[in-house]
Amino acid sequence: YGEVTIKTSATLAVFLSDALNYLIQYPYGCSEQIASRLKPMAIIKAGLNIPNIQENFKLKKVVENGREYTLDQLIDIGLNEIYKNQNSNGGFSLWGDGRESYYTTLKVIDMMVAMKKANVAINENSFNRGLTYLYDKFNNSTLSLDSKIVFASVLLSSDQYKHNASIKSFIESTANNDKIIKDNLSNKTLSELAVILNSGNFKSSIVKKVNDVLDNRIDIDSRGAFLEKNKNNTFYDYYETPIANT
């Protein structure tokens, strides 16, 4: 009839090790796929830097084509592949042989920010050029409101733009508009807006207003709390899903 394995431990670390190992995979594919694989590795790397944490986790080496790779080796391989796909204007293309995509560049720069927070050395020239590209796009009036909020989220997470007056003014004016936050924003961008506001340096009244709207959109059932897609406005361009929203 099959087999059941039961594990017991005084700490959740034993069970989390399996989950963390699942997130560590060889970084192959297009720029977006590589960045999506590297960001969890950066978060794991940052977590392992916390005192008394690393000894509780057992990270396995990844085997690819008969060769073993450590977490640090996989990060280096992935980053070097990413750098090859950057165009002269700072944007990143999917495969390195075509036109840059600002959503691909968003994914890449977001991953690089996570790497920097994990104290992983990255190519600063590549990072800064990517940031400049994104900021130029942020100031492009043809971007949708949802897109501008996601751009703002990534830019404000960097040291170079975290105090940028223009971006902060945009966030404040958006958060102050009741119709926008209640009716117009996708759940993806509403949650991004809430993350930005809760990061600090914004009026508490604005933070509370957006948090309250977000709370009203969260569903709770036997599975837990989760944030579905907004039926009236789904952010398809950024691959919105309930899992990503939550």
Coordinates of C-alpha atoms in Angstrom, one line a residue:
Y1 CA 0.0 0.0 0.0
G2 CA 3.0 2.3 0.0
E3 CA 5.2 3.8 2.6
V4 CA 4.9 6.7 5.1
T5 CA 8.0 8.3 6.7
I6 CA 7.6 10.2 9.9
K7 CA 10.3 12.7 11.1
T8 CA 10.5 14.2 14.6
S9 CA 12.7 17.1 15.7
A10 CA 12.9 19.7 18.4
T11 CA 13.3 22.3 15.7
L12 CA 11.8 23.1 12.3
A13 CA 15.2 23.3 10.8
V14 CA 15.2 19.6 9.8
F15 CA 12.1 20.0 7.7
L16 CA 13.1 23.4 6.3
S17 CA 16.3 21.9 5.0
D18 CA 14.3 19.8 2.5
A19 CA 12.4 22.9 1.4
L20 CA 15.5 24.9 1.0
N21 CA 17.3 22.2 -1.0
Y22 CA 14.3 22.2 -3.4
L23 CA 14.9 25.9 -4.1
I24 CA 18.5 25.4 -5.0
Q25 CA 18.7 24.4 -8.7
Y26 CA 21.1 24.7 -11.5
P27 CA 20.6 28.1 -13.2
Y28 CA 19.8 27.5 -16.8
G29 CA 17.3 29.0 -19.2
C30 CA 16.6 32.6 -20.2
S31 CA 17.4 35.7 -18.1
E32 CA 14.1 35.6 -16.4
Q33 CA 14.4 31.9 -15.5
I34 CA 17.9 32.3 -14.2
A35 CA 17.0 35.4 -12.1
S36 CA 14.0 33.5 -10.7
R37 CA 16.3 30.6 -9.7
L38 CA 19.0 32.9 -8.3
K39 CA 16.8 35.1 -6.0
P40 CA 15.7 32.2 -3.7
M41 CA 19.4 31.3 -3.5
A42 CA 20.2 34.8 -2.4
I43 CA 17.6 34.7 0.3
I44 CA 18.9 31.3 1.5
K45 CA 22.4 32.7 1.4
A46 CA 21.3 35.7 3.5
G47 CA 19.5 33.4 6.0
L48 CA 22.6 31.3 6.4
N49 CA 24.6 34.4 7.5
I50 CA 22.4 34.7 10.6
P51 CA 24.3 33.5 13.7
N52 CA 23.6 29.9 14.8
I53 CA 21.5 29.2 11.7
Q54 CA 23.8 27.5 9.3
E55 CA 24.7 24.6 11.5
N56 CA 21.0 23.6 11.7
F57 CA 20.6 23.3 7.9
K58 CA 22.0 20.6 5.6
L59 CA 22.3 22.0 2.1
K60 CA 23.1 19.4 -0.5
K61 CA 25.2 19.9 -3.5
V62 CA 23.4 20.1 -6.8
V63 CA 24.3 17.5 -9.4
E64 CA 24.2 18.5 -13.0
N65 CA 25.6 16.4 -15.9
G66 CA 27.5 14.2 -13.4
R67 CA 29.2 17.2 -11.6
E68 CA 28.5 18.5 -8.1
Y69 CA 28.0 22.2 -7.5
T70 CA 27.8 24.2 -4.2
L71 CA 25.4 27.1 -3.6
D72 CA 28.2 29.6 -4.2
Q73 CA 29.2 28.0 -7.4
L74 CA 25.7 28.0 -8.7
I75 CA 25.3 31.7 -7.9
D76 CA 28.5 32.5 -9.8
I77 CA 27.4 30.5 -12.8
G78 CA 24.0 32.1 -12.9
L79 CA 25.3 35.6 -12.5
N80 CA 27.9 35.2 -15.3
E81 CA 25.1 34.0 -17.6
I82 CA 23.0 36.9 -16.7
Y83 CA 25.7 39.5 -17.5
K84 CA 26.0 38.1 -21.0
N85 CA 22.4 39.1 -21.7
Q86 CA 22.8 42.8 -20.9
N87 CA 22.5 45.2 -23.8
S88 CA 24.5 48.4 -24.3
N89 CA 21.6 50.5 -22.9
G90 CA 21.6 48.7 -19.6
G91 CA 18.5 46.5 -20.2
F92 CA 18.5 42.7 -20.2
S93 CA 17.2 40.6 -23.0
L94 CA 15.8 37.1 -22.5
W95 CA 18.6 35.3 -24.4
G96 CA 21.3 37.9 -25.0
D97 CA 20.7 38.1 -28.8
G98 CA 17.7 40.3 -29.0
R99 CA 15.9 43.4 -27.8
E100 CA 15.9 44.1 -24.0
S101 CA 12.8 43.7 -22.0
Y102 CA 12.0 45.9 -19.1
Y103 CA 10.1 43.1 -17.3
T104 CA 13.1 40.9 -17.7
T105 CA 15.3 43.7 -16.4
L106 CA 13.0 44.2 -13.4
K107 CA 13.5 40.5 -12.5
V108 CA 17.2 40.7 -12.9
I109 CA 17.7 43.8 -10.9
D110 CA 15.4 42.6 -8.2
M111 CA 17.5 39.5 -8.0
M112 CA 20.7 41.5 -7.8
V113 CA 19.3 43.6 -4.9
A114 CA 18.7 40.4 -3.1
M115 CA 22.3 39.3 -3.8
K116 CA 23.7 42.5 -2.4
K117 CA 21.6 42.1 0.7
A118 CA 23.1 38.6 1.1
N119 CA 26.6 40.1 0.8
V120 CA 27.2 38.4 -2.5
A121 CA 29.6 40.3 -4.8
I122 CA 28.0 41.3 -8.1
N123 CA 29.1 43.3 -11.1
E124 CA 28.4 46.8 -9.9
N125 CA 28.7 48.4 -13.3
S126 CA 26.1 46.0 -14.7
F127 CA 23.8 46.6 -11.7
N128 CA 24.0 50.4 -12.0
R129 CA 23.4 50.4 -15.7
G130 CA 20.4 48.2 -15.1
L131 CA 19.1 50.6 -12.5
T132 CA 19.5 53.6 -14.8
Y133 CA 17.6 51.8 -17.5
L134 CA 14.7 51.0 -15.1
Y135 CA 14.6 54.6 -13.8
D136 CA 14.5 56.0 -17.4
K137 CA 11.6 53.6 -18.1
F138 CA 9.9 54.6 -14.8
N139 CA 9.8 58.2 -16.1
N140 CA 8.1 57.0 -19.3
S141 CA 4.5 58.2 -19.3
T142 CA 3.4 55.2 -21.4
L143 CA 3.8 52.8 -18.5
S144 CA 0.6 51.6 -16.8
L145 CA 0.0 52.5 -13.2
D146 CA 0.5 48.9 -12.2
S147 CA 3.9 48.8 -14.0
K148 CA 5.1 52.0 -12.4
I149 CA 4.4 50.7 -8.9
V150 CA 6.4 47.5 -9.6
F151 CA 9.2 49.6 -11.0
A152 CA 9.1 51.9 -7.9
S153 CA 9.3 48.8 -5.7
V154 CA 12.5 47.5 -7.3
L155 CA 14.1 51.0 -7.5
L156 CA 13.4 51.9 -3.9
S157 CA 14.9 48.7 -2.7
S158 CA 18.3 49.8 -4.0
D159 CA 20.6 52.1 -2.1
Q160 CA 20.9 54.4 -5.2
Y161 CA 17.2 55.2 -5.3
K162 CA 15.8 54.5 -1.9
H163 CA 15.5 58.2 -1.1
N164 CA 14.5 59.4 -4.6
A165 CA 12.1 62.3 -4.2
S166 CA 10.3 61.7 -7.5
I167 CA 9.6 58.0 -6.9
K168 CA 8.4 58.7 -3.3
S169 CA 6.1 61.5 -4.5
F170 CA 4.6 59.1 -7.0
I171 CA 4.0 56.5 -4.3
E172 CA 2.4 59.0 -1.9
S173 CA 0.1 60.5 -4.5
T174 CA -1.0 57.0 -5.6
A175 CA -1.6 55.9 -2.0
N176 CA -3.7 59.0 -1.3
N177 CA -6.1 58.3 -4.2
D178 CA -8.9 56.3 -2.8
K179 CA -10.4 55.3 -6.1
I180 CA -7.0 54.0 -7.4
I181 CA -6.2 51.8 -4.3
K182 CA -9.8 50.6 -3.9
D183 CA -10.9 50.0 -7.5
N184 CA -8.0 50.3 -10.0
L185 CA -5.0 48.4 -8.7
S186 CA -4.4 44.7 -9.2
N187 CA -3.9 42.7 -6.1
K188 CA -0.3 42.2 -7.1
T189 CA 0.5 45.9 -7.3
L190 CA -1.6 46.8 -4.2
S191 CA 0.5 44.4 -2.2
E192 CA 3.7 45.9 -3.8
L193 CA 2.4 49.3 -2.7
A194 CA 1.8 48.1 0.8
V195 CA 5.4 46.6 1.0
I196 CA 6.8 49.9 -0.1
L197 CA 4.8 52.0 2.4
N198 CA 5.6 49.6 5.3
S199 CA 9.3 49.9 4.6
G200 CA 9.3 53.2 6.4
N201 CA 9.6 57.0 5.7
F202 CA 5.9 57.4 4.8
K203 CA 3.1 58.9 6.8
S204 CA 1.4 56.5 9.1
S205 CA -2.0 57.5 7.9
I206 CA -1.2 56.6 4.3
V207 CA 0.3 53.3 5.4
K208 CA -2.8 52.4 7.4
K209 CA -5.1 53.3 4.6
V210 CA -3.4 51.0 2.1
N211 CA -3.0 48.2 4.7
D212 CA -6.7 48.3 5.4
V213 CA -7.6 48.0 1.8
L214 CA -5.2 45.1 1.4
D215 CA -6.6 43.4 4.5
N216 CA -10.1 43.5 3.0
R217 CA -8.9 41.7 -0.1
I218 CA -7.2 38.8 1.7
D219 CA -9.1 35.5 1.8
I220 CA -8.9 33.2 4.8
D221 CA -10.0 29.6 4.8
S222 CA -8.8 26.2 6.1
R223 CA -5.7 26.5 4.0
G224 CA -4.6 29.8 5.6
A225 CA -4.6 33.4 4.4
F226 CA -4.0 34.1 0.7
L227 CA -4.4 36.9 -1.9
E228 CA -6.3 35.9 -5.0
K229 CA -6.1 37.8 -8.3
N230 CA -8.4 40.8 -8.6
K231 CA -11.2 39.8 -11.0
N232 CA -11.5 43.4 -12.2
N233 CA -7.8 44.0 -12.8
T234 CA -5.2 41.2 -13.1
F235 CA -1.6 42.2 -13.8
Y236 CA -0.9 39.7 -16.6
D237 CA 2.3 41.5 -17.6
Y238 CA 4.0 40.5 -14.4
Y239 CA 2.6 36.9 -14.3
E240 CA 0.3 37.5 -11.4
T241 CA -0.8 34.4 -9.5
P242 CA -2.4 33.8 -6.0
I243 CA 0.9 32.3 -4.9
A244 CA 3.0 35.3 -6.1
N245 CA 0.5 37.7 -4.5
T246 CA 0.6 36.0 -1.2

